[in-house]
PDB file of C-alpha atoms and ligand atoms in Angstrom:
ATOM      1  CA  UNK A 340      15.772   6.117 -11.188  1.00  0.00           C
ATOM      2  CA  UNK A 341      18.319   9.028 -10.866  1.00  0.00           C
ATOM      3  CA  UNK A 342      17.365   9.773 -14.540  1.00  0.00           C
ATOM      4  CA  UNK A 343      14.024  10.627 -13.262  1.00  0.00           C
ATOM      5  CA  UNK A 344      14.836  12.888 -10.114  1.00  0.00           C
ATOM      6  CA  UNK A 345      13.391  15.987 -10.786  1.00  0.00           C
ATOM      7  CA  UNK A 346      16.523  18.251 -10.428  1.00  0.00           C
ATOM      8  CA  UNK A 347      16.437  20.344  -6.867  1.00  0.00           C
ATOM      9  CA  UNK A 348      18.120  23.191  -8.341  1.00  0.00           C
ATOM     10  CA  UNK A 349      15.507  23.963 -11.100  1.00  0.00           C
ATOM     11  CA  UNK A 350      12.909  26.300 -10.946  1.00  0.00           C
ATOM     12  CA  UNK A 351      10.161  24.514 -11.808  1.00  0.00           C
ATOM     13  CA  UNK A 352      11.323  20.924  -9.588  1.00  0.00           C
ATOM     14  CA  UNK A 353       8.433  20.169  -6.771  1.00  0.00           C
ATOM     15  CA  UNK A 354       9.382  21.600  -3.204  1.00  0.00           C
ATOM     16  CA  UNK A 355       9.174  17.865  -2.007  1.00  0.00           C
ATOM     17  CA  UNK A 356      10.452  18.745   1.492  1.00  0.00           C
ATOM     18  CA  UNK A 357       6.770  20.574   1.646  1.00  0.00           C
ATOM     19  CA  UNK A 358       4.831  18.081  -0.448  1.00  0.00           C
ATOM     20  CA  UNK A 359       6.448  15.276   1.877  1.00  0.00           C
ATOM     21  CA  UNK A 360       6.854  15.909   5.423  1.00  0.00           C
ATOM     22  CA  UNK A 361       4.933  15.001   7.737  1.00  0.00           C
ATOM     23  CA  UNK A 362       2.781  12.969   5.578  1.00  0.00           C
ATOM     24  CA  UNK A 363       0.985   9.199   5.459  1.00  0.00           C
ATOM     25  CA  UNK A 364       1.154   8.046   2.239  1.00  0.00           C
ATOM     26  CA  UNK A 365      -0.094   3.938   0.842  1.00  0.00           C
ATOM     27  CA  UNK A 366       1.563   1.999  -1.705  1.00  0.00           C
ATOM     28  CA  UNK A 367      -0.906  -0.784  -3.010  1.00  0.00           C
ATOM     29  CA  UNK A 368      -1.780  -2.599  -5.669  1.00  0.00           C
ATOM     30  CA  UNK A 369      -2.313  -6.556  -6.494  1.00  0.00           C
ATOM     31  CA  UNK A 370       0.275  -9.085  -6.108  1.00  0.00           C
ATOM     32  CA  UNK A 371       2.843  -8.353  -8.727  1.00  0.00           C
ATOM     33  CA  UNK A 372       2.154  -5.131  -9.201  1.00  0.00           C
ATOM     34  CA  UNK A 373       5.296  -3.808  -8.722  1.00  0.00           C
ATOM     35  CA  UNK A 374       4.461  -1.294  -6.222  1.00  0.00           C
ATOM     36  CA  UNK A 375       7.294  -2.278  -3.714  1.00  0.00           C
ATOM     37  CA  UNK A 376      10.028  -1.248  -6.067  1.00  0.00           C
ATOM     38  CA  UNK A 377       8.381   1.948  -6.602  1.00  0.00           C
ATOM     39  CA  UNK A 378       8.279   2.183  -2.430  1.00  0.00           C
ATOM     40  CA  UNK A 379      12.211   1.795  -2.668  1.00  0.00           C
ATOM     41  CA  UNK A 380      12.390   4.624  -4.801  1.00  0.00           C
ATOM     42  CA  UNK A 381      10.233   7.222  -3.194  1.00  0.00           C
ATOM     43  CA  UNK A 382      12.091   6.871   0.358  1.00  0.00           C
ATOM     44  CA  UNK A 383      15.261   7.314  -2.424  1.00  0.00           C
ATOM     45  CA  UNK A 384      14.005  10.730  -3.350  1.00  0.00           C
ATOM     46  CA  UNK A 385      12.924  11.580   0.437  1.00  0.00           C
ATOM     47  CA  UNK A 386      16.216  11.275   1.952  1.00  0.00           C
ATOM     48  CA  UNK A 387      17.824  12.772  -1.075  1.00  0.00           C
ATOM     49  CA  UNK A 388      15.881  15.683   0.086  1.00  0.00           C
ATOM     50  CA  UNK A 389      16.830  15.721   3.693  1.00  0.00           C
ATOM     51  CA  UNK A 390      13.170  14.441   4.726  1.00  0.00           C
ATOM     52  CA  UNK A 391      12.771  11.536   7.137  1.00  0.00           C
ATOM     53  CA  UNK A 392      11.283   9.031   6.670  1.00  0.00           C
ATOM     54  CA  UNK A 393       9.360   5.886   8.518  1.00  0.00           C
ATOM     55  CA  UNK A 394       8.619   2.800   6.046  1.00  0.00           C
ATOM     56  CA  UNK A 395       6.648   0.260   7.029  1.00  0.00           C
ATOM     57  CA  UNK A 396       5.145  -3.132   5.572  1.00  0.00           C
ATOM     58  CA  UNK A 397       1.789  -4.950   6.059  1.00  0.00           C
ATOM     59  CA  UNK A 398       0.721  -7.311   7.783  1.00  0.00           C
ATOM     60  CA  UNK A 399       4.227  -7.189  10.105  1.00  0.00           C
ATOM     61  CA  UNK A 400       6.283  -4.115  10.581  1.00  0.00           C
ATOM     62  CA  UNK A 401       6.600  -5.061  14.596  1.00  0.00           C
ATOM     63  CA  UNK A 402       7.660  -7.930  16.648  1.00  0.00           C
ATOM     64  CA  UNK A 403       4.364  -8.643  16.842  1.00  0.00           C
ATOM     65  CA  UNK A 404       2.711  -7.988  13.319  1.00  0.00           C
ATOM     66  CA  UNK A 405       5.643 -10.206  11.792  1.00  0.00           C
ATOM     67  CA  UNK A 406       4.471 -13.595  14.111  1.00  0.00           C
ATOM     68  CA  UNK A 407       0.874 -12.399  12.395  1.00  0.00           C
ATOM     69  CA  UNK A 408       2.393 -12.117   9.256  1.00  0.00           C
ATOM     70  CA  UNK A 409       3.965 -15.594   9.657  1.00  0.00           C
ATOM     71  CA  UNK A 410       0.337 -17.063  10.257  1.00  0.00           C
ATOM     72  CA  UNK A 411      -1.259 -15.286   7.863  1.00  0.00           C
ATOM     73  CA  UNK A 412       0.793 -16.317   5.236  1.00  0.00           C
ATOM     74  CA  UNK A 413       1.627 -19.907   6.132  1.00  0.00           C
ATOM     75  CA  UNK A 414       0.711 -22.174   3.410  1.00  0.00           C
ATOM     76  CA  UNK A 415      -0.373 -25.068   5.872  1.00  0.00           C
ATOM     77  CA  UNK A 416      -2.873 -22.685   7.541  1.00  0.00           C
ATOM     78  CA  UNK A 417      -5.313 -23.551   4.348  1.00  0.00           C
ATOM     79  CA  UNK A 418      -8.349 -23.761   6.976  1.00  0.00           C
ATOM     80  CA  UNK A 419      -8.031 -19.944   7.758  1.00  0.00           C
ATOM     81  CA  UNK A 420     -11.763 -18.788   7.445  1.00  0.00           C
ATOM     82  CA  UNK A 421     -12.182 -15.334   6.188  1.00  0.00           C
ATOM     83  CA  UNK A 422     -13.290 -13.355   9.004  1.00  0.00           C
ATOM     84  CA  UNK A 423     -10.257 -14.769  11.155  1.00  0.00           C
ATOM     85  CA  UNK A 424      -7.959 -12.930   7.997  1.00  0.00           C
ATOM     86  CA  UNK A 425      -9.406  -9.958   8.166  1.00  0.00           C
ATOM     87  CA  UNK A 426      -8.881  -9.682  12.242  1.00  0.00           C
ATOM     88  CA  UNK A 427      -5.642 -10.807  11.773  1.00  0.00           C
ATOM     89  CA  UNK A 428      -4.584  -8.203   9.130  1.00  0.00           C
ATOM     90  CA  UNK A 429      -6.433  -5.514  11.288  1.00  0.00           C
ATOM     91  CA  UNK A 430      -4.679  -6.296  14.567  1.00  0.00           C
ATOM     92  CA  UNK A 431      -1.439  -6.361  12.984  1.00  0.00           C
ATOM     93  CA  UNK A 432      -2.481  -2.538  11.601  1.00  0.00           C
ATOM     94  CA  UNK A 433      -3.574  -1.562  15.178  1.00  0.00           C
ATOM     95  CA  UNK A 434      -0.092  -2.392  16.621  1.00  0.00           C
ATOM     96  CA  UNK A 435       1.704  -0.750  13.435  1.00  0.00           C
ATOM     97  CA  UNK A 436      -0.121   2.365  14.254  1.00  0.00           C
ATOM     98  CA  UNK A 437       0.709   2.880  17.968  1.00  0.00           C
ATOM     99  CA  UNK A 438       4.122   1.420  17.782  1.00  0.00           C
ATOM    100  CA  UNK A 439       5.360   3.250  14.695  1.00  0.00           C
ATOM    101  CA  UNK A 440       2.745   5.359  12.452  1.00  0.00           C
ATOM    102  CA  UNK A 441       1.995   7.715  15.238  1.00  0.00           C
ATOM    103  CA  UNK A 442       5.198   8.066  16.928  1.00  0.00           C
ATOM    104  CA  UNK A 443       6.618   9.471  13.518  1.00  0.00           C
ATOM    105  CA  UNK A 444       4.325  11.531  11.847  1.00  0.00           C
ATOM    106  CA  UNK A 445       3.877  13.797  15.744  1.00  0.00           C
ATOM    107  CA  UNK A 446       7.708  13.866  14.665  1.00  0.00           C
ATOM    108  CA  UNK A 447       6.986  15.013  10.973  1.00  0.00           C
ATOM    109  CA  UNK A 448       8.176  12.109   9.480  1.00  0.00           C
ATOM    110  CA  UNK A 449       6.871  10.874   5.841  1.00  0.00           C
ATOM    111  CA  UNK A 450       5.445   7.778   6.887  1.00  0.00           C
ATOM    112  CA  UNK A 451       4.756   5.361   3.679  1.00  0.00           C
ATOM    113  CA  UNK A 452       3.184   1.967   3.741  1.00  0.00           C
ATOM    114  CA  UNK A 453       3.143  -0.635   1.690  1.00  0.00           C
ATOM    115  CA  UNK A 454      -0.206  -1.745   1.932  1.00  0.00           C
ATOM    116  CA  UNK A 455      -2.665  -0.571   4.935  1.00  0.00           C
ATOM    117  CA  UNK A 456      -6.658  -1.039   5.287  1.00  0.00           C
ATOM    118  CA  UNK A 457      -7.227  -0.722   1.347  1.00  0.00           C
ATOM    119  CA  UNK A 458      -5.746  -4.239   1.185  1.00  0.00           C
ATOM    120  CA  UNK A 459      -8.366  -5.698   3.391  1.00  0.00           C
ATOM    121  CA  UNK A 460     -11.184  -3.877   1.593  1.00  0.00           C
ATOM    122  CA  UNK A 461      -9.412  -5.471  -1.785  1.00  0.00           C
ATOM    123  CA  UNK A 462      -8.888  -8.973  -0.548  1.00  0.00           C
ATOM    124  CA  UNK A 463     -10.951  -9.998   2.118  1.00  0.00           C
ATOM    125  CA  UNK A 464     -13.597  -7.393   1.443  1.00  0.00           C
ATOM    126  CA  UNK A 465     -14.403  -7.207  -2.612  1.00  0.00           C
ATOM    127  CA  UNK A 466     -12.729 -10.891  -3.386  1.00  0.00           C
ATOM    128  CA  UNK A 467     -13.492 -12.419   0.165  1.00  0.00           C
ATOM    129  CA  UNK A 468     -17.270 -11.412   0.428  1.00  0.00           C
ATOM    130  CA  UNK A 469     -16.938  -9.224   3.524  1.00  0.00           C
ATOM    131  CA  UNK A 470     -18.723  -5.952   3.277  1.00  0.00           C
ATOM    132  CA  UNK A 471     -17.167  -2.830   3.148  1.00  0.00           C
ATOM    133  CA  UNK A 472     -18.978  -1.613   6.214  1.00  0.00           C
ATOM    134  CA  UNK A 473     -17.839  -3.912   8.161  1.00  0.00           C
ATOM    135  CA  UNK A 474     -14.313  -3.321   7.088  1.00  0.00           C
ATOM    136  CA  UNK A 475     -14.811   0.199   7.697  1.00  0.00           C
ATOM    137  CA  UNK A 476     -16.429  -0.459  11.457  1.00  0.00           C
ATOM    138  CA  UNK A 477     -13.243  -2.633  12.390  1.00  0.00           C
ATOM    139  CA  UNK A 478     -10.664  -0.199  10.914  1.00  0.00           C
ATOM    140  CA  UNK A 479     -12.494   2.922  13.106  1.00  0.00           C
ATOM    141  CA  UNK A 480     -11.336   0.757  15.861  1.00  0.00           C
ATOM    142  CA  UNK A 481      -7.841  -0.079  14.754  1.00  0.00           C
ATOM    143  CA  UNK A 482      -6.811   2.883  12.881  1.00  0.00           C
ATOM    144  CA  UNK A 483      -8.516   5.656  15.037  1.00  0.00           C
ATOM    145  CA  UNK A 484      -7.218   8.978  13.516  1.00  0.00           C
ATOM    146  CA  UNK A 485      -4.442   7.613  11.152  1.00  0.00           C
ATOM    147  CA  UNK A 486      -5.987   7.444   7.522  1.00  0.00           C
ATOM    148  CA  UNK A 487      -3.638   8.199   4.839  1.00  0.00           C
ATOM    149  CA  UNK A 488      -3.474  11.261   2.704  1.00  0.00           C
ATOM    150  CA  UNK A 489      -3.029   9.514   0.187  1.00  0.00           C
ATOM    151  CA  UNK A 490      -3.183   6.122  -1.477  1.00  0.00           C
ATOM    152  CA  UNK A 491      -1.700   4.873  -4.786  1.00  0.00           C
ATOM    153  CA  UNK A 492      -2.800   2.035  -6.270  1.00  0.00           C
ATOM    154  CA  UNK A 493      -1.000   0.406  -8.801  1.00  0.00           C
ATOM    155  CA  UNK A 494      -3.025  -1.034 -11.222  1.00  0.00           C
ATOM    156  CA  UNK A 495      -1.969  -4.228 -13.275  1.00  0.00           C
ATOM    157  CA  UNK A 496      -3.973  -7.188 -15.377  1.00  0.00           C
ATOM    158  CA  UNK A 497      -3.195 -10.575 -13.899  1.00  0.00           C
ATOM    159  CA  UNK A 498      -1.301 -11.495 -16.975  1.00  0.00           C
ATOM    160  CA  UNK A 499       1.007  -8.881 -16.151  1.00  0.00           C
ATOM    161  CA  UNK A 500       0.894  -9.567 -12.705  1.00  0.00           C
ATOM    162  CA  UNK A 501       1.618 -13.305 -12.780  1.00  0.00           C
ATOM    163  CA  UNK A 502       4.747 -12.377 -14.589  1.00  0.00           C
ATOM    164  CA  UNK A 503       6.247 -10.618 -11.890  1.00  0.00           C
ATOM    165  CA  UNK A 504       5.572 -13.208  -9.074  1.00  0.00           C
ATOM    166  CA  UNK A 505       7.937 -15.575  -7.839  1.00  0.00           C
ATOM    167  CA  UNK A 506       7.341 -19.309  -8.575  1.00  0.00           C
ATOM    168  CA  UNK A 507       7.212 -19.766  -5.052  1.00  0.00           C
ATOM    169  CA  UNK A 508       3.698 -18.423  -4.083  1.00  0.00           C
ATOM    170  CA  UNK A 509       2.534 -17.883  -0.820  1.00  0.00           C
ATOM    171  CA  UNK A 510      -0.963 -18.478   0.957  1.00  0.00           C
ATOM    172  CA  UNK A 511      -2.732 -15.417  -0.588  1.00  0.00           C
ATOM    173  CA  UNK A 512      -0.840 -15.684  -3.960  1.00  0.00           C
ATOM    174  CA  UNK A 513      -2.065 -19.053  -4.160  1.00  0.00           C
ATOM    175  CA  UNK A 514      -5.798 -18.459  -4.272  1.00  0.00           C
ATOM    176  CA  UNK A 515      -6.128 -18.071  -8.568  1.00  0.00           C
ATOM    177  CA  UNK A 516      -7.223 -15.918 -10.797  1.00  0.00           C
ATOM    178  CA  UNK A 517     -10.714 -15.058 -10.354  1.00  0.00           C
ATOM    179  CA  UNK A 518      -9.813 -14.250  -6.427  1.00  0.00           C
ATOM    180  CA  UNK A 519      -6.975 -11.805  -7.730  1.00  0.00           C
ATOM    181  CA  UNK A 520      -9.636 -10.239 -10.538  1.00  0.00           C
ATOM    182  CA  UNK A 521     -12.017  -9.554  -7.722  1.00  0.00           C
ATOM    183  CA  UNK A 522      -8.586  -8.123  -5.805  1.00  0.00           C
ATOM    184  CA  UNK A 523      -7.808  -6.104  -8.834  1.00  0.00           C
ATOM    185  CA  UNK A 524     -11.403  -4.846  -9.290  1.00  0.00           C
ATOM    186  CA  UNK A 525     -11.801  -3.774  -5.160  1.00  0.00           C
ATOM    187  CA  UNK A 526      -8.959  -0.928  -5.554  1.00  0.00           C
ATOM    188  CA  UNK A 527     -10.445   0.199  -8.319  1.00  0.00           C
ATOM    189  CA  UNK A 528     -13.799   0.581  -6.896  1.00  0.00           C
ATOM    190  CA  UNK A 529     -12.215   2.321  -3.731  1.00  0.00           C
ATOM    191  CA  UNK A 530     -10.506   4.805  -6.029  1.00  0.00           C
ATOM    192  CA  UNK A 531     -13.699   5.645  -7.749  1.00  0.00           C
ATOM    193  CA  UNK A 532     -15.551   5.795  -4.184  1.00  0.00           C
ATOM    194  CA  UNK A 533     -12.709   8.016  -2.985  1.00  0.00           C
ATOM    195  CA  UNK A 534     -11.043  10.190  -5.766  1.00  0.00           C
ATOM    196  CA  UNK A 535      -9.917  12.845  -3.187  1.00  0.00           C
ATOM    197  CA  UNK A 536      -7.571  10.019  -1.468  1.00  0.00           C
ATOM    198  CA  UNK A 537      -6.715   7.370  -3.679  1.00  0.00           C
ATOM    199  CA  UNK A 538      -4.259   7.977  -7.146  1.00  0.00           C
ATOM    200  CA  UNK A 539      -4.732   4.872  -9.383  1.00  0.00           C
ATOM    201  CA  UNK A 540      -1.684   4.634 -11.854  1.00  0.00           C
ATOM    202  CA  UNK A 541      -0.768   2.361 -14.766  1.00  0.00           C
ATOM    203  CA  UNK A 542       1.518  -0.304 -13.451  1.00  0.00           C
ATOM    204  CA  UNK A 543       1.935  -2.348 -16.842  1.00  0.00           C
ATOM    205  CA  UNK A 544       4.927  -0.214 -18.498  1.00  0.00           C
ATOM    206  CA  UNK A 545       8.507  -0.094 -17.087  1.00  0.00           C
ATOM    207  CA  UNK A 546       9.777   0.226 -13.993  1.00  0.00           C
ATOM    208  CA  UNK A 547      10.954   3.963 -14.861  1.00  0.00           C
ATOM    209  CA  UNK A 548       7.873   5.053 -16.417  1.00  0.00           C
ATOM    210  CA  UNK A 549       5.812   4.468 -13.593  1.00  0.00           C
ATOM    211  CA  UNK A 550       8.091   6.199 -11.313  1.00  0.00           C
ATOM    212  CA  UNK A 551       8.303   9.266 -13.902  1.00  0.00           C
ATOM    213  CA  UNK A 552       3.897   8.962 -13.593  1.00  0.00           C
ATOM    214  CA  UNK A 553       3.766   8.922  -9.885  1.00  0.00           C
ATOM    215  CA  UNK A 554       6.126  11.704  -9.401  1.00  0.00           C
ATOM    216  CA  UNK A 555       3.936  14.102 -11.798  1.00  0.00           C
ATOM    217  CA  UNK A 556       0.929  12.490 -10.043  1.00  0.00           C
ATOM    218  CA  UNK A 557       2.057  12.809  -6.864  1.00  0.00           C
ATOM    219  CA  UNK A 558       3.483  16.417  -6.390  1.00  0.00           C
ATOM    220  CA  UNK A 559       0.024  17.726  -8.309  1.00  0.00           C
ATOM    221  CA  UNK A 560      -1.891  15.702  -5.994  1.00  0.00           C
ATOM    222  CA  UNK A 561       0.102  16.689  -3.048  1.00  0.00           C
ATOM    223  CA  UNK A 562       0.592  20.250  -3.657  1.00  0.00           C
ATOM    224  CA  UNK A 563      -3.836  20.596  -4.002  1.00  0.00           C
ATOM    225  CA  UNK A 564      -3.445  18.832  -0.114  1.00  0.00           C
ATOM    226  CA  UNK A 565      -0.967  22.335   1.033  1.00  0.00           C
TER     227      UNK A 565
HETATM  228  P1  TMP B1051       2.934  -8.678   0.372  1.00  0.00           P
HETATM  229  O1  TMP B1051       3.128  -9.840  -0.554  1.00  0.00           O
HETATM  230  O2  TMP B1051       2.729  -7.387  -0.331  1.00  0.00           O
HETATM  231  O3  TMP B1051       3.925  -8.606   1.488  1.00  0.00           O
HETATM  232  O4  TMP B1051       1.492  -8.903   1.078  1.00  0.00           O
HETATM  233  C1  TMP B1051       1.145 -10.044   1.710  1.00  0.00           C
HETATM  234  C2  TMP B1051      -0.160 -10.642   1.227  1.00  0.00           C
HETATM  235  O5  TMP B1051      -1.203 -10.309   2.143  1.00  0.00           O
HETATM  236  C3  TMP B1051      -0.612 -10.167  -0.133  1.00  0.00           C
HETATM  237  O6  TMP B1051      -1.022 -11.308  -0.880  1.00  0.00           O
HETATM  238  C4  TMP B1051      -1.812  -9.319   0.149  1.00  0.00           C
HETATM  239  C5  TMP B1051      -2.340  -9.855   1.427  1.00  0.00           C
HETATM  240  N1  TMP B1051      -3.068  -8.895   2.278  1.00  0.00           N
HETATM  241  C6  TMP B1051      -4.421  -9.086   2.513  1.00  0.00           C
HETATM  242  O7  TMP B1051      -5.015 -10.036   1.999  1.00  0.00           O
HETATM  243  N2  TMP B1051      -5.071  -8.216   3.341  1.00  0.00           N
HETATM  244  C7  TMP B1051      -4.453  -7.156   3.964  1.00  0.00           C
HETATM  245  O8  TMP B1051      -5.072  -6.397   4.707  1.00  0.00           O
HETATM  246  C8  TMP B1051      -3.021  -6.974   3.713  1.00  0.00           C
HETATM  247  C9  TMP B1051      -2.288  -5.858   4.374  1.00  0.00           C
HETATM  248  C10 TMP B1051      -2.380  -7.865   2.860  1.00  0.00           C
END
């Protein structure tokens, strides 16, 4: 990763302390994707820069959004219809939001997720047949004022993706590949809904070479947000 820090001393290097603070910035992708190692090393780079930073995970991230997580992921819970996932994921978000989200970006904290409302719209929306709208009508009443600046999808195949996964699979990774092509193909419609707020980057190659794409990616995208 260091290899890949743009230097601070150079001329040229992104002013990340600007690009960064006081941000809201989603990491998501499909299962396997990668996307939480490249989560690691952005908060990396923040605090090498002196920025703070608030990282959070979904569903959990409070006392209360873990015990959701823990349901929502359960393997025995196969009965779980839907709907009941998507008001699960979405009350977990709404207690994320007032206990943590808000609380540090009034403080000018980068706050950076790893995964928020663009999951739902992925899984239980384009792969679980709910409609975007009502996604979208929900989320007004969980998330209120807190949509990110930014969202990065990282985009992988399922081959690629079923690589990466451990043998152990949980509830959602266990649902097969058509469910996870529908997954794939909901970011991918949100980024081309939303070009302004969501970054869609190649996941397939390296570990390193994605992080060398999202840091050009996300300084130029940042820096037209100033
Ligand atoms: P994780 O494996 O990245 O921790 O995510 C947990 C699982 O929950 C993952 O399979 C994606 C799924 N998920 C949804 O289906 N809807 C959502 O809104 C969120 C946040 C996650």
């Amino acid at each position: 990763m260091t290899d890949h820090m743009p230097d601070k001393s150079s001329a040229d290097a992104p002013d990340w302390e600007a690009l960064l603070k006081g941000r809201f910035i989603v990491f998501d992708g499909p299962d396997g994707s990668g996307k939480t190692t490249q989560f690691r090393r952005l908060i990396n780079l923040a605090h090498s820069h002196g920025i703070k930073t608030t990282e959070v995970r979904e569903p959990g991230g409070t006392p209360i959004g873990e015990q959701i997580r823990n349901i929502l992921l359960d393997p025995t819970n196969e009965e779980m219809v839907t709907k009941c996932e998507m008001l699960l994921y979405m009350a977990s978000r709404a207690q994320l939001i007032e206990q943590k989200i808000a609380p540090a970006l009034s403080e000018g904290q980068l706050v950076i997720a790893d995964r928020f409302i663009s999951s739902t719209l992925a899984y239980q929306g384009t792969a679980g047949g709910i409609s975007v709208a009502d996604i979208l009508r929900v989320g007004q009443i969980a998330l209120g004022d807190y949509w990110p600046d930014l969202v990065v999808v990282f985009d992988v195949d399922e081959q690629t993706a079923q690589t990466r996964l451990n043998p152990l699979l949980d509830r959602m990774e266990q649902k097969g590949k058509e469910y996870h092509r529908r997954v794939r193909k909901g970011y991918l419609d949100q980024a081309e809904a939303d070009p302004n707020r969501y970054l869609v980057l190649d996941a397939r190659p390296s570990a390193d070479n994605v992080t060398a794409d999202l840091l050009s990616n996300l300084s130029q995208r940042l820096a037209a947000k100033l």
